[in-house]
Amino acid sequence: MIAQFIDRRDTRWKEFLQRTPHDFYDLPEYAEVVAAEAGAMPVAFYAEYGLATCLIPLLIRTIPAALKAPRVWYDCVSPYGYPGIVLSPSQEELPSFLDAFCRIARAYGIVTAFLRLHPLFPLAQAPLERFGQLIQHGATVYINLSESKEHIWQQVSTNHQRDIKRLIRLGFHCTLDDWSRFQEFIVLYHANMKRVGAKEEYFFSPDYFENLRAKLGSQIHLVCALTSANELAAAGLLIVTKGIAQHHLGATAAQYQRRSPSKLVVDFMWRWAQEQSCHTFHFGGGVGASEDSLFQFKSGFSPMRSQFYSYRIVVDDAKHAALNQTAKQLGCVPASSEFFPEYRHLEKKNDPVLILDDPLIASHTMQRTN
């Protein structure tokens, strides 16, 4: 077996994805964008065993400074979204790949791994549970675009249909890729997050949006819902990858909220994606995968559901226990058992940032051949 952590410049990352079903969350360009936002290092665990290949996009992070851990201790996490574990041609070698991941990660000082699995690419649970803890968070919503437009529309709730028709009668309309509205969308997004009281992790910086557009190029699209006076009422990002259209982030202007113009945005997105021969339109679930108002909004477009799981691996038990003990002594105990890793409950914004060319990071490009 060949198993190693590779950086974003390794050509095998993109070459593997080009011949394998995946989503944009798995791209090295996306990992780089999220890493810059999080102050982390974008890598991927890459392994080959016979004809099988495994890829796990990751961000390597320093341990919170307050824990005073050695500089060579790290943890890792999936980039925001649903990167998961990409396997080809089957899942048969998943146990071997997970075993190799744990051994190599442990040897290089990684304490824990937190992975966000992709709802559209379910994995066999038994191998995962041998090496870590699988947590089911809830459902996400998607539309099967292989169905006819008429059939899909029939599955849209009566309330959503009525609101969409009313918006059209009032002169609301959608535009595609009018990037002159991009800055306006970013401002609208931040205002939307403040209005709904979103967690800090959802307040992506303007640089995040700019970098996302620059790195994803023709894969990313901006859909805007405008009033009859061409004022921005709602907007969202649509990212297309190998037949999957993902509604990534969206926002609605407060003054038009009661009109629900975001319904027109979603309606435009799935129709356009179908015309581009996409097979699936996926737009996630509620906040934290809960069945909240956001989930109910999405549910009005389709009865199709997939399940979102996260996966937790304690790579090094001794280091994990030591960090949790230090965190406990500092009085920082997570309010929920769902918080993982526990010691990150005291995370501070002034923690060290991993820089792409940091010499410490060079040690994370590693290889083991068995």
Coordinates of C-alpha atoms in Angstrom, one line a residue:
M1 CA 0.0 0.0 0.0
I2 CA 1.0 3.6 -0.7
A3 CA -0.4 6.0 1.9
Q4 CA 0.5 9.6 2.4
F5 CA -0.6 13.1 3.1
I6 CA -0.3 15.2 0.0
D7 CA -0.5 18.9 -0.4
R8 CA -2.7 20.8 -2.8
R9 CA -0.1 21.0 -5.5
D10 CA 0.2 17.2 -5.9
T11 CA -1.2 16.3 -9.3
R12 CA -2.6 13.0 -8.1
W13 CA -5.3 14.9 -6.1
K14 CA -6.9 16.4 -9.2
E15 CA -6.1 13.4 -11.4
F16 CA -8.0 11.0 -9.1
L17 CA -11.0 13.3 -8.9
Q18 CA -11.2 13.7 -12.7
R19 CA -11.9 10.0 -13.0
T20 CA -14.1 9.6 -9.9
P21 CA -17.5 10.8 -8.8
H22 CA -17.1 13.7 -6.3
D23 CA -18.3 17.1 -5.3
F24 CA -16.6 20.5 -5.3
Y25 CA -15.9 20.1 -1.5
D26 CA -13.2 17.5 -2.5
L27 CA -11.3 19.9 -4.8
P28 CA -7.8 21.1 -3.7
E29 CA -8.8 24.6 -4.7
Y30 CA -11.7 24.5 -2.3
A31 CA -9.6 23.1 0.5
E32 CA -7.1 26.0 -0.1
V33 CA -9.9 28.6 0.1
V34 CA -11.3 27.2 3.4
A35 CA -7.8 26.8 4.9
A36 CA -7.0 30.4 4.2
E37 CA -10.2 31.4 6.1
A38 CA -9.5 29.0 9.0
G39 CA -5.7 29.5 9.4
A40 CA -5.1 25.9 8.6
M41 CA -3.1 23.8 6.2
P42 CA -4.9 22.1 3.3
V43 CA -3.9 18.5 2.6
A44 CA -5.4 15.2 1.5
F45 CA -4.8 11.7 2.7
Y46 CA -4.1 9.8 -0.4
A47 CA -3.7 6.0 -0.6
E48 CA -3.5 3.3 -3.2
Y49 CA -4.0 -0.4 -2.5
G50 CA -4.1 -2.7 -5.6
L51 CA -6.6 -1.1 -7.9
A52 CA -8.3 0.8 -5.1
T53 CA -7.7 4.5 -4.3
C54 CA -8.8 6.7 -1.3
L55 CA -8.8 10.4 -0.9
I56 CA -9.7 12.4 2.2
P57 CA -9.5 16.2 1.9
L58 CA -8.4 17.7 5.3
L59 CA -7.4 20.9 7.1
I60 CA -4.5 20.4 9.5
R61 CA -4.8 22.7 12.5
T62 CA -2.6 23.7 15.5
I63 CA -3.9 22.8 18.9
P64 CA -5.5 25.8 20.8
A65 CA -2.7 27.8 22.4
A66 CA -4.3 27.8 25.8
L67 CA -3.6 24.1 26.1
K68 CA 0.1 24.6 25.8
A69 CA 0.6 21.5 23.7
P70 CA 3.9 20.7 22.0
R71 CA 4.1 22.4 18.6
V72 CA 4.2 19.1 16.8
W73 CA 0.7 18.2 18.0
Y74 CA -2.1 18.8 15.6
D75 CA -5.6 17.8 14.7
C76 CA -7.5 17.7 11.4
V77 CA -11.0 18.4 10.1
S78 CA -12.8 18.2 6.8
P79 CA -13.2 21.6 5.0
Y80 CA -16.6 23.2 5.6
G81 CA -19.4 21.3 3.8
Y82 CA -19.4 17.6 2.7
P83 CA -16.0 16.5 1.5
G84 CA -16.2 13.0 3.1
I85 CA -14.1 10.1 2.0
V86 CA -13.7 9.5 -1.8
L87 CA -13.2 5.9 -2.8
S88 CA -12.7 4.1 -6.1
P89 CA -13.7 1.7 -7.6
S90 CA -15.5 0.4 -4.5
Q91 CA -15.6 0.5 -0.7
E92 CA -14.0 -2.9 -0.3
E93 CA -10.7 -1.6 0.9
L94 CA -12.1 1.1 3.2
P95 CA -10.9 -0.8 6.4
S96 CA -7.4 -0.9 5.1
F97 CA -7.4 2.7 4.1
L98 CA -8.7 3.8 7.6
D99 CA -6.1 1.7 9.3
A100 CA -3.4 3.3 7.2
F101 CA -4.8 6.8 7.9
C102 CA -4.8 6.2 11.7
R103 CA -1.2 4.8 11.7
I104 CA 0.3 7.6 9.6
A105 CA -1.7 10.4 11.2
R106 CA -0.6 9.2 14.7
A107 CA 3.1 9.0 13.6
Y108 CA 3.0 12.7 12.6
G109 CA 1.4 14.1 15.7
I110 CA -2.3 14.3 14.7
V111 CA -4.5 13.7 17.8
T112 CA -8.0 13.7 16.4
A113 CA -9.8 13.8 13.0
F114 CA -13.3 15.1 12.4
L115 CA -14.8 14.3 9.0
R116 CA -18.0 15.5 7.4
L117 CA -19.3 12.8 5.2
H118 CA -21.2 13.5 2.0
P119 CA -24.9 12.7 2.1
L120 CA -25.0 11.7 -1.6
F121 CA -22.1 9.3 -1.3
P122 CA -23.0 7.0 1.6
L123 CA -20.4 4.7 3.1
A124 CA -20.6 1.3 4.7
Q125 CA -21.1 1.9 8.4
A126 CA -19.4 -1.2 9.8
P127 CA -15.8 -0.3 8.7
L128 CA -16.2 3.2 9.9
E129 CA -17.4 2.1 13.3
R130 CA -14.3 -0.1 13.7
F131 CA -12.0 2.9 13.7
G132 CA -14.1 5.8 15.1
Q133 CA -17.6 7.1 16.0
L134 CA -20.2 7.7 13.4
I135 CA -22.8 10.4 14.3
Q136 CA -26.1 10.8 12.4
H137 CA -27.1 14.4 12.4
G138 CA -30.2 14.5 10.2
A139 CA -31.5 14.7 6.7
T140 CA -30.6 16.9 3.8
V141 CA -32.8 17.6 0.8
Y142 CA -32.1 17.0 -2.9
I143 CA -34.0 17.0 -6.2
N144 CA -33.6 14.1 -8.7
L145 CA -33.1 16.1 -11.9
S146 CA -33.6 13.0 -14.1
E147 CA -37.3 13.4 -13.5
S148 CA -39.3 15.7 -15.8
K149 CA -39.8 19.4 -14.9
E150 CA -43.5 18.7 -14.6
H151 CA -42.9 15.9 -12.1
I152 CA -40.5 17.9 -10.0
W153 CA -42.9 20.9 -10.0
Q154 CA -45.7 18.7 -8.8
Q155 CA -43.6 17.7 -5.8
V156 CA -43.1 21.3 -4.8
S157 CA -45.4 22.3 -1.9
T158 CA -48.6 24.3 -2.7
N159 CA -47.3 27.1 -0.5
H160 CA -44.0 27.3 -2.4
Q161 CA -45.7 27.1 -5.8
R162 CA -48.1 29.9 -4.8
D163 CA -45.3 32.2 -3.6
I164 CA -43.2 31.6 -6.7
K165 CA -46.1 32.4 -9.1
R166 CA -46.8 35.5 -7.1
L167 CA -43.2 36.7 -7.3
I168 CA -43.3 36.3 -11.0
R169 CA -46.6 38.2 -11.3
L170 CA -45.0 41.0 -9.3
G171 CA -42.1 41.3 -11.7
F172 CA -39.5 39.5 -9.7
H173 CA -37.0 37.7 -12.0
C174 CA -33.7 35.9 -11.8
T175 CA -30.3 36.6 -13.4
L176 CA -27.4 34.2 -13.9
D177 CA -23.8 35.2 -13.4
D178 CA -24.3 39.0 -13.2
W179 CA -21.1 39.3 -11.2
S180 CA -21.5 43.1 -11.0
R181 CA -23.9 42.1 -8.1
F182 CA -21.3 40.0 -6.3
Q183 CA -20.2 42.6 -3.8
E184 CA -23.8 43.4 -3.1
F185 CA -24.5 39.8 -2.5
I186 CA -21.6 39.5 0.0
V187 CA -23.0 42.5 2.0
L188 CA -26.4 41.0 1.8
Y189 CA -25.1 37.6 3.1
H190 CA -23.4 39.2 6.1
A191 CA -26.5 41.2 6.9
N192 CA -28.6 38.0 6.6
M193 CA -26.3 36.2 9.0
K194 CA -26.6 39.0 11.6
R195 CA -30.4 39.1 11.3
V196 CA -30.8 35.4 12.0
G197 CA -28.2 35.3 14.7
A198 CA -25.9 32.9 13.0
K199 CA -22.9 31.4 14.6
E200 CA -19.5 33.1 14.0
E201 CA -18.4 30.2 11.8
Y202 CA -21.0 31.2 9.1
F203 CA -19.6 34.8 8.8
F204 CA -17.3 34.1 5.9
S205 CA -15.0 37.0 5.1
P206 CA -15.2 38.9 1.8
D207 CA -11.9 37.3 0.9
Y208 CA -13.5 33.9 1.2
F209 CA -16.1 34.8 -1.4
E210 CA -13.6 36.4 -3.7
N211 CA -11.2 33.4 -3.4
L212 CA -14.0 30.9 -4.0
R213 CA -15.0 32.6 -7.2
A214 CA -11.4 32.9 -8.4
K215 CA -10.5 29.3 -7.6
L216 CA -13.6 27.6 -8.8
G217 CA -13.9 29.5 -12.1
S218 CA -16.6 28.3 -14.4
Q219 CA -18.0 25.9 -11.8
I220 CA -19.4 28.6 -9.6
H221 CA -22.5 30.6 -10.5
L222 CA -24.3 33.6 -9.0
V223 CA -28.1 33.5 -9.1
C224 CA -29.9 36.8 -8.2
A225 CA -33.6 37.4 -7.7
L226 CA -34.3 41.0 -8.6
T227 CA -37.5 43.1 -8.1
S228 CA -39.3 44.8 -11.0
A229 CA -37.1 47.8 -10.2
N230 CA -34.0 45.6 -10.5
E231 CA -33.2 45.8 -6.7
L232 CA -31.5 42.7 -5.2
A233 CA -34.0 40.8 -3.2
A234 CA -32.2 37.5 -2.8
A235 CA -29.2 35.6 -4.2
G236 CA -27.2 32.4 -3.9
L237 CA -24.2 30.6 -5.1
L238 CA -24.6 27.5 -7.2
I239 CA -21.6 25.2 -7.8
V240 CA -21.7 22.5 -10.4
T241 CA -19.4 19.4 -10.3
K242 CA -19.7 16.2 -12.3
G243 CA -23.5 16.4 -12.5
I244 CA -24.1 17.6 -9.0
A245 CA -25.4 21.1 -8.5
Q246 CA -24.9 22.4 -5.0
H247 CA -26.7 25.5 -3.5
H248 CA -23.8 26.6 -1.4
L249 CA -24.7 29.9 0.3
G250 CA -27.7 32.2 0.0
A251 CA -29.2 35.4 1.5
T252 CA -32.4 37.4 1.4
A253 CA -32.8 41.2 1.8
A254 CA -34.7 42.0 5.0
Q255 CA -37.2 44.3 3.2
Y256 CA -38.3 41.5 0.9
Q257 CA -38.2 38.7 3.4
R258 CA -42.0 38.3 3.6
R259 CA -42.1 37.8 -0.2
S260 CA -39.7 34.8 0.1
P261 CA -37.7 35.7 -3.1
S262 CA -35.2 32.9 -2.2
K263 CA -37.9 30.5 -3.4
L264 CA -37.6 32.0 -6.8
V265 CA -33.8 31.6 -6.6
V266 CA -34.0 27.9 -5.8
D267 CA -36.6 27.3 -8.5
F268 CA -34.3 29.0 -11.0
M269 CA -31.3 27.0 -9.8
W270 CA -32.8 23.5 -10.2
R271 CA -34.4 24.3 -13.6
W272 CA -31.1 25.7 -14.9
A273 CA -29.1 22.8 -13.5
Q274 CA -31.4 20.3 -15.2
E275 CA -30.8 22.1 -18.5
Q276 CA -27.1 21.7 -18.0
S277 CA -27.7 17.9 -17.7
C278 CA -27.0 17.7 -14.0
H279 CA -28.5 14.7 -12.3
T280 CA -28.9 16.0 -8.8
F281 CA -29.6 19.4 -7.2
H282 CA -28.6 19.2 -3.5
F283 CA -29.2 22.1 -1.1
G284 CA -28.4 20.6 2.3
G285 CA -30.5 20.6 5.5
G286 CA -31.2 22.7 8.5
V287 CA -28.6 24.5 10.7
G288 CA -26.6 21.7 12.2
A289 CA -28.7 19.3 10.1
S290 CA -31.7 20.0 12.5
E291 CA -35.3 20.1 11.3
D292 CA -35.6 23.8 11.8
S293 CA -37.3 26.5 9.7
L294 CA -34.5 26.3 7.1
F295 CA -35.0 22.6 6.7
Q296 CA -38.8 23.1 6.4
F297 CA -38.1 25.7 3.7
K298 CA -36.0 23.3 1.7
S299 CA -38.4 20.4 2.3
G300 CA -41.0 22.3 0.4
F301 CA -39.1 21.8 -2.8
S302 CA -38.7 18.0 -2.7
P303 CA -39.6 14.8 -0.8
M304 CA -36.1 13.4 -1.5
R305 CA -33.8 12.9 1.5
S306 CA -30.3 11.8 2.2
Q307 CA -28.6 11.5 5.6
F308 CA -25.7 13.6 6.9
Y309 CA -23.2 11.9 9.1
S310 CA -20.0 13.1 10.8
Y311 CA -17.2 10.8 11.7
R312 CA -14.9 11.2 14.7
I313 CA -11.6 9.4 15.1
V314 CA -9.4 9.6 18.2
V315 CA -6.1 9.0 16.5
D316 CA -3.9 9.2 19.6
D317 CA -5.7 8.2 22.8
A318 CA -2.9 9.4 25.2
K319 CA -2.6 12.8 23.7
H320 CA -6.4 13.2 23.4
A321 CA -6.8 12.4 27.1
A322 CA -4.0 14.8 28.0
L323 CA -5.5 17.6 26.1
N324 CA -9.0 17.0 27.6
Q325 CA -7.5 16.9 31.1
T326 CA -5.8 20.3 30.5
A327 CA -9.0 21.8 29.1
K328 CA -10.9 20.5 32.1
Q329 CA -8.4 22.1 34.5
L330 CA -8.9 25.4 32.7
G331 CA -12.7 25.0 33.4
C332 CA -13.6 24.6 29.7
V333 CA -16.1 21.8 29.4
P334 CA -18.3 21.6 26.4
A335 CA -22.0 22.0 27.1
S336 CA -22.9 19.2 24.8
S337 CA -21.5 15.7 24.3
E338 CA -21.7 16.3 20.6
F339 CA -18.8 18.7 20.7
F340 CA -15.7 17.1 19.2
P341 CA -12.9 17.2 20.0
E342 CA -13.8 18.3 23.5
Y343 CA -10.6 20.3 24.1
R344 CA -11.5 22.7 21.3
H345 CA -14.3 24.1 23.3
L346 CA -11.8 26.8 24.5
E347 CA -10.6 27.7 21.0
K348 CA -9.4 31.3 20.7
K349 CA -9.1 33.5 17.7
N350 CA -5.4 34.3 18.4
D351 CA -4.3 30.7 18.1
P352 CA -1.3 30.1 15.8
V353 CA -2.0 30.1 12.1
L354 CA -0.5 27.5 9.9
I355 CA 1.0 29.1 6.8
L356 CA 1.2 27.3 3.5
D357 CA 5.0 27.6 3.4
D358 CA 5.6 27.0 7.1
P359 CA 8.5 24.5 7.5
L360 CA 6.5 22.6 10.1
I361 CA 4.0 21.8 7.4
A362 CA 6.6 20.2 5.2
S363 CA 6.6 17.2 7.5
H364 CA 3.0 16.6 6.7
T365 CA 3.8 15.4 3.2
M366 CA 4.5 11.8 4.0
Q367 CA 4.6 8.4 2.5
R368 CA 4.5 4.9 3.8
T369 CA 4.7 1.9 1.5
N370 CA 3.8 -1.6 2.8

